[in-house]
C-alpha positions as a Python dict, from the first residue, in 0.01 Angstrom:
ca = {
    (1, 'S'): (0, 0, 0),
    (2, 'S'): (317, 309, 53),
    (3, 'S'): (459, 123, -305),
    (4, 'S'): (164, 185, -462),
    (5, 'S'): (165, 527, -314),
    (6, 'S'): (449, 647, -371),
    (7, 'S'): (489, 528, -708),
    (8, 'S'): (210, 725, -805),
    (9, 'S'): (301, 1068, -690),
    (10, 'S'): (669, 1005, -802),
    (11, 'S'): (461, 976, -1197),
    (12, 'L'): (327, 1325, -1076),
    (13, 'Q'): (655, 1440, -1042),
    (14, 'P'): (806, 1679, -1314),
    (15, 'P'): (1161, 1605, -1443),
    (16, 'P'): (1454, 1713, -1240),
    (17, 'T'): (1583, 1958, -1518),
    (18, 'I'): (1389, 2241, -1602),
    (19, 'G'): (1624, 2444, -1726),
    (20, 'S'): (1557, 2700, -1970),
    (21, 'S'): (1654, 2880, -2278),
    (22, 'G'): (1504, 3161, -2515),
    (23, 'M'): (1184, 3331, -2440),
    (24, 'S'): (1067, 3610, -2537),
    (25, 'V'): (733, 3857, -2402),
    (26, 'A'): (406, 3771, -2658),
    (27, 'K'): (387, 4083, -2783),
    (28, 'V'): (80, 4044, -2937),
    (29, 'G'): (-293, 3818, -2898),
    (30, 'P'): (-512, 3891, -2611),
    (31, 'E'): (-274, 3942, -2340),
    (32, 'P'): (13, 4042, -2501),
    (33, 'H'): (245, 4117, -2168),
    (34, 'L'): (250, 3685, -2125),
    (35, 'L'): (631, 3535, -2108),
    (36, 'V'): (673, 3261, -2330),
    (37, 'V'): (950, 3014, -2256),
    (38, 'C'): (1132, 2740, -2423),
    (39, 'E'): (1187, 2487, -2145),
    (40, 'Q'): (1513, 2319, -2275),
    (41, 'G'): (1558, 1997, -1990),
    (42, 'E'): (1167, 1936, -2040),
    (43, 'K'): (1181, 1953, -2470),
    (44, 'R'): (871, 2194, -2454),
    (45, 'I'): (789, 2574, -2496),
    (46, 'V'): (514, 2687, -2212),
    (47, 'R'): (366, 3030, -2164),
    (48, 'I'): (339, 3142, -1814),
    (49, 'E'): (32, 3296, -1718),
    (50, 'T'): (-61, 3563, -1511),
    (51, 'D'): (-142, 3323, -1186),
    (52, 'G'): (167, 3103, -1200),
    (53, 'A'): (54, 2801, -1407),
    (54, 'R'): (264, 2736, -1678),
    (55, 'T'): (51, 2631, -1993),
    (56, 'P'): (245, 2411, -2267),
    (57, 'L'): (210, 2557, -2659),
    (58, 'V'): (457, 2294, -2788),
    (59, 'T'): (594, 1984, -2641),
    (60, 'H'): (607, 1689, -2945),
    (61, 'D'): (685, 1750, -3303),
    (62, 'N'): (377, 1660, -3580),
    (63, 'D'): (521, 1226, -3588),
    (64, 'G'): (469, 1228, -3222),
    (65, 'N'): (797, 1242, -3116),
    (66, 'R'): (954, 1475, -2808),
    (67, 'L'): (1079, 1766, -2919),
    (68, 'H'): (1490, 1752, -2903),
    (69, 'A'): (1572, 2080, -2715),
    (70, 'P'): (1374, 2425, -2778),
    (71, 'K'): (1698, 2691, -2809),
    (72, 'S'): (1478, 3040, -2906),
    (73, 'L'): (1143, 3168, -3032),
    (74, 'A'): (1003, 3437, -3210),
    (75, 'F'): (654, 3604, -3273),
    (76, 'T'): (484, 3652, -3620),
    (77, 'P'): (237, 4012, -3613),
    (78, 'F'): (-22, 3747, -3668),
    (79, 'G'): (-75, 3531, -3305),
    (80, 'D'): (220, 3272, -3516),
    (81, 'F'): (576, 3163, -3346),
    (82, 'V'): (938, 3069, -3495),
    (83, 'F'): (1116, 2819, -3296),
    (84, 'T'): (1463, 2635, -3327),
    (85, 'D'): (1539, 2284, -3200),
    (86, 'P'): (1901, 2197, -3255),
    (87, 'L'): (2008, 1801, -3223),
    (88, 'P'): (2136, 1666, -2906),
    (89, 'Q'): (2476, 1730, -2929),
    (90, 'D'): (2538, 1347, -2917),
    (91, 'V'): (2399, 1261, -3264),
    (92, 'V'): (2546, 1228, -3506),
    (93, 'V'): (2298, 1229, -3843),
    (94, 'G'): (2386, 1371, -4263),
    (95, 'I'): (2135, 1682, -4221),
    (96, 'E'): (2205, 1702, -4688),
    (97, 'N'): (1813, 1492, -4663),
    (98, 'G'): (1646, 1689, -4401),
    (99, 'D'): (1753, 1520, -4066),
    (100, 'G'): (1925, 1832, -3857),
    (101, 'G'): (1660, 2022, -3666),
    (102, 'G'): (1406, 2200, -3698),
    (103, 'V'): (1334, 2547, -3733),
    (104, 'W'): (920, 2479, -3715),
    (105, 'K'): (595, 2737, -3702),
    (106, 'V'): (304, 2725, -3429),
    (107, 'H'): (36, 2873, -3552),
    (108, 'E'): (-228, 3088, -3357),
    (109, 'A'): (-67, 3028, -3075),
    (110, 'V'): (-192, 3313, -2871),
    (111, 'H'): (-524, 3129, -2907),
    (112, 'V'): (-433, 2852, -2671),
    (113, 'P'): (-628, 2823, -2388),
    (114, 'P'): (-434, 2841, -2079),
    (115, 'I'): (-433, 2617, -1814),
    (116, 'P'): (-523, 2674, -1417),
    (117, 'A'): (-241, 2666, -1198),
    (118, 'S'): (-372, 2362, -1029),
    (119, 'Q'): (-283, 2165, -1295),
    (120, 'S'): (27, 2291, -1392),
    (121, 'R'): (245, 2006, -1287),
    (122, 'A'): (16, 1702, -1380),
    (123, 'A'): (40, 1944, -1736),
    (124, 'H'): (461, 1818, -1739),
    (125, 'F'): (304, 1516, -1902),
    (126, 'Q'): (67, 1658, -2118),
    (127, 'K'): (95, 1664, -2545),
    (128, 'A'): (17, 2023, -2591),
    (129, 'N'): (-189, 2038, -2931),
    (130, 'A'): (3, 2255, -3167),
    (131, 'T'): (-15, 2311, -3496),
    (132, 'L'): (301, 2278, -3633),
    (133, 'E'): (471, 2348, -3990),
    (134, 'L'): (798, 2260, -4050),
    (135, 'L'): (1051, 2554, -4250),
    (136, 'Y'): (1363, 2375, -4230),
    (137, 'S'): (1540, 2085, -4149),
    (138, 'K'): (1898, 2139, -4319),
    (139, 'L'): (2116, 2291, -3994),
    (140, 'R'): (2269, 2041, -3725),
    (141, 'Y'): (2233, 2288, -3456),
    (142, 'P'): (1964, 2618, -3545),
    (143, 'S'): (2017, 2822, -3244),
    (144, 'G'): (1916, 3159, -3265),
    (145, 'V'): (1564, 3346, -3453),
    (146, 'A'): (1413, 3685, -3543),
    (147, 'L'): (1185, 3822, -3774),
    (148, 'S'): (1285, 4006, -4105),
    (149, 'H'): (1184, 4370, -4020),
    (150, 'D'): (932, 4323, -4300),
    (151, 'Y'): (796, 4010, -4113),
    (152, 'N'): (821, 3791, -4450),
    (153, 'F'): (1092, 3597, -4338),
    (154, 'V'): (1292, 3500, -4014),
    (155, 'Y'): (1665, 3453, -4028),
    (156, 'V'): (1794, 3177, -3796),
    (157, 'S'): (2165, 3110, -3655),
    (158, 'D'): (2335, 2748, -3693),
    (159, 'A'): (2556, 2663, -3388),
    (160, 'D'): (2787, 2412, -3538),
    (161, 'P'): (3091, 2478, -3505),
    (162, 'E'): (3201, 2369, -3908),
    (163, 'N'): (2881, 2603, -4080),
    (164, 'L'): (2866, 2892, -3870),
    (165, 'V'): (2573, 3061, -4113),
    (166, 'I'): (2224, 3247, -4078),
    (167, 'V'): (2010, 3134, -4325),
    (168, 'K'): (1674, 3377, -4502),
    (169, 'I'): (1378, 3154, -4432),
    (170, 'P'): (1053, 3247, -4585),
    (171, 'L'): (765, 3268, -4381),
    (172, 'E'): (402, 3158, -4610),
    (173, 'E'): (398, 2959, -4919),
    (174, 'E'): (313, 3249, -5090),
    (175, 'E'): (642, 3338, -5151),
    (176, 'E'): (789, 3051, -5356),
    (177, 'E'): (410, 3044, -5471),
    (178, 'D'): (512, 3395, -5603),
    (179, 'S'): (815, 3313, -5759),
    (180, 'R'): (717, 3011, -5943),
    (181, 'E'): (462, 3256, -6133),
    (182, 'E'): (761, 3522, -6182),
    (183, 'E'): (950, 3260, -6317),
    (184, 'D'): (667, 3115, -6535),
    (185, 'S'): (605, 3423, -6681),
    (186, 'H'): (933, 3512, -6808),
    (187, 'E'): (1103, 3161, -6869),
    (188, 'E'): (946, 3193, -7227),
    (189, 'D'): (1196, 3487, -7302),
    (190, 'S'): (1463, 3347, -7073),
    (191, 'H'): (1434, 3046, -7446),
    (192, 'E'): (1489, 3356, -7614),
    (193, 'E'): (1745, 3471, -7444),
    (194, 'E'): (1955, 3188, -7449),
    (195, 'R'): (1853, 3088, -7773),
    (196, 'E'): (1998, 3373, -7909),
    (197, 'C'): (2314, 3331, -7742),
    (198, 'I'): (2398, 3040, -7945),
    (199, 'N'): (2262, 3195, -8240),
    (200, 'D'): (2512, 3497, -8203),
    (201, 'D'): (2848, 3346, -8068),
    (202, 'S'): (2821, 2965, -8117),
    (203, 'S'): (2817, 2916, -7759),
    (204, 'T'): (2591, 2750, -7437),
    (205, 'C'): (2439, 3073, -7242),
    (206, 'T'): (2393, 2795, -6912),
    (207, 'P'): (2284, 2959, -6532),
    (208, 'P'): (2509, 3010, -6262),
    (209, 'P'): (2593, 2745, -6078),
    (210, 'P'): (2357, 2756, -5753),
    (211, 'P'): (2532, 2907, -5428),
    (212, 'K'): (2723, 2587, -5268),
    (213, 'G'): (2602, 2523, -4881),
    (214, 'L'): (2300, 2375, -4678),
    (215, 'M'): (1988, 2516, -4857),
    (216, 'D'): (1639, 2431, -5031),
    (217, 'T'): (1453, 2577, -5340),
    (218, 'T'): (1352, 2874, -5139),
    (219, 'T'): (1583, 2937, -4846),
    (220, 'S'): (1942, 3109, -4873),
    (221, 'I'): (2237, 3126, -4677),
    (222, 'L'): (2283, 3520, -4601),
    (223, 'F'): (2612, 3485, -4383),
    (224, 'D'): (2869, 3267, -4321),
    (225, 'A'): (3096, 3339, -4039),
    (226, 'T'): (3292, 2971, -4002),
    (227, 'S'): (3551, 3270, -4142),
    (228, 'L'): (3586, 3432, -3830),
    (229, 'S'): (3574, 3142, -3667),
    (230, 'A'): (3859, 2978, -3846),
    (231, 'S'): (4093, 3313, -3761),
    (232, 'G'): (4065, 3236, -3361),
    (233, 'R'): (3732, 3416, -3231),
    (234, 'A'): (3574, 3293, -2949),
    (235, 'G'): (3231, 3145, -3055),
    (236, 'V'): (2957, 3057, -3244),
    (237, 'M'): (2618, 3137, -3373),
    (238, 'G'): (2402, 3245, -3097),
    (239, 'G'): (2105, 3462, -3028),
    (240, 'L'): (2007, 3728, -3324),
    (241, 'A'): (1781, 4080, -3253),
    (242, 'I'): (1645, 4324, -3583),
    (243, 'D'): (1678, 4680, -3528),
    (244, 'E'): (1445, 4961, -3680),
    (245, 'H'): (1665, 4956, -3971),
    (246, 'G'): (1691, 4619, -4049),
    (247, 'N'): (1995, 4443, -3969),
    (248, 'I'): (2110, 4128, -3766),
    (249, 'W'): (2307, 4218, -3453),
    (250, 'A'): (2375, 3894, -3417),
    (251, 'A'): (2603, 3701, -3101),
    (252, 'G'): (2860, 3509, -3303),
    (253, 'P'): (3255, 3455, -3364),
    (254, 'G'): (3413, 3751, -3137),
    (255, 'G'): (3092, 3906, -3012),
    (256, 'V'): (2848, 4057, -3156),
    (257, 'L'): (2784, 4069, -3534),
    (258, 'I'): (2583, 4354, -3729),
    (259, 'V'): (2484, 4191, -4075),
    (260, 'S'): (2255, 4403, -4294),
    (261, 'P'): (1968, 4267, -4436),
    (262, 'T'): (2183, 4166, -4809),
    (263, 'G'): (2377, 3961, -4595),
    (264, 'D'): (2735, 4230, -4549),
    (265, 'L'): (2903, 4183, -4213),
    (266, 'L'): (2906, 4586, -4130),
    (267, 'G'): (3076, 4574, -3844),
    (268, 'C'): (3155, 4344, -3476),
    (269, 'V'): (3139, 4475, -3143),
    (270, 'P'): (3460, 4307, -2965),
    (271, 'T'): (3343, 4073, -2606),
    (272, 'G'): (3734, 3939, -2644),
    (273, 'M'): (3699, 3586, -2501),
    (274, 'E'): (3357, 3682, -2332),
    (275, 'V'): (3140, 3449, -2587),
    (276, 'V'): (2852, 3591, -2612),
    (277, 'T'): (2519, 3335, -2613),
    (278, 'D'): (2202, 3548, -2713),
    (279, 'V'): (2149, 3981, -2720),
    (280, 'A'): (1860, 4150, -2737),
    (281, 'F'): (1745, 4520, -2765),
    (282, 'G'): (1561, 4654, -2512),
    (283, 'A'): (1315, 4962, -2481),
    (284, 'D'): (1555, 5155, -2296),
    (285, 'G'): (1825, 5269, -2595),
    (286, 'Y'): (1965, 4957, -2459),
    (287, 'L'): (2110, 4620, -2581),
    (288, 'Y'): (2131, 4329, -2399),
    (289, 'L'): (2372, 4038, -2381),
    (290, 'T'): (2388, 3709, -2203),
    (291, 'T'): (2726, 3500, -2178),
    (292, 'H'): (2694, 3189, -1992),
    (293, 'T'): (2817, 3378, -1672),
    (294, 'K'): (2698, 3710, -1684),
    (295, 'L'): (2432, 3939, -1855),
    (296, 'L'): (2579, 4277, -1996),
    (297, 'R'): (2423, 4570, -2178),
    (298, 'M'): (2594, 4806, -2365),
    (299, 'K'): (2397, 5151, -2528),
    (300, 'V'): (2330, 5190, -2864),
    (301, 'Q'): (2208, 5450, -3103),
    (302, 'V'): (1971, 5225, -3300),
    (303, 'K'): (1651, 5092, -3172),
    (304, 'G'): (1503, 4734, -3228),
    (305, 'V'): (1239, 4662, -3484),
    (306, 'V'): (842, 4657, -3343),
    (307, 'V'): (621, 4359, -3405),
    (308, 'P'): (339, 4528, -3433),
    (309, 'N'): (-39, 4319, -3309),
    (310, 'L'): (-211, 4224, -3655),
    (311, 'V'): (-365, 3917, -3468),
    (312, 'T'): (-749, 4027, -3558),
    (313, 'K'): (-652, 4076, -3899),
    (314, 'K'): (-669, 3703, -3981),
    (315, 'N'): (-873, 3682, -4270),
    (316, 'N'): (-536, 3877, -4465),
    (317, 'K'): (-207, 3764, -4350),
    (318, 'K'): (-7, 3970, -4586),
    (319, 'I'): (143, 4312, -4525),
}
């Protein structure tokens, strides 16, 4: 009897490691003030309610597998959020065929009803009823994620020491469809130009080879910091933040890298051997930095991009 009681009690205990990683205040939706947290140790993402309850938003992928260790998240203006779920460090797989860590989009996450605080402990073992869309899975350790200033793309960094890149991923399928329509409309002209080239100088006009790197037809490598690491700068790619001009402030080798929306390295805020893990703009004119042991801040002359609350415009998601 006592053994049965003990077993029943232990089954309701949360896992011993709760370690959290990225977090974001949900600035959109019906309650745009609640904190959403990536709980790496518990392999889930939760929302902290006003009464302290932790409502599970994401716990499993579309195949029913528990998340690996969600790292970072970013909200869109429409109540969705995108998060990264890197592979465990001890998992060695080929990622060319899409077996890497996941970059996932959670649709209408702000509409998930809260759970009462009394159910918070039991919810550690509940599966969240989330609608997930896999955006990309060809990075081994997808880390930081940030929404572009035009809300059409997300930038994602890879913490893989052999592939320290930032990729640019379209958020909506319409982007790909529009691109295909444009390609179709110019296909005839392109073929005509190719025929003219052959007829004029007897040479063959072929399109340039695609850029090298792990990408598919809808995602591009925006910036590659691998050479910076090779030059002796400490650190890997980490958290991302976007300023009001659309520039990307990235935790990376040597400090905070500032990258333009076109992929040019504009500058670096050096931090020496202090490895920066994440960055975020504050409303007070400071850029906040985390390292493995410290929280730092520095005064900056730019503001972070503001994500508007457009949740009520569900029927028209294009801006």
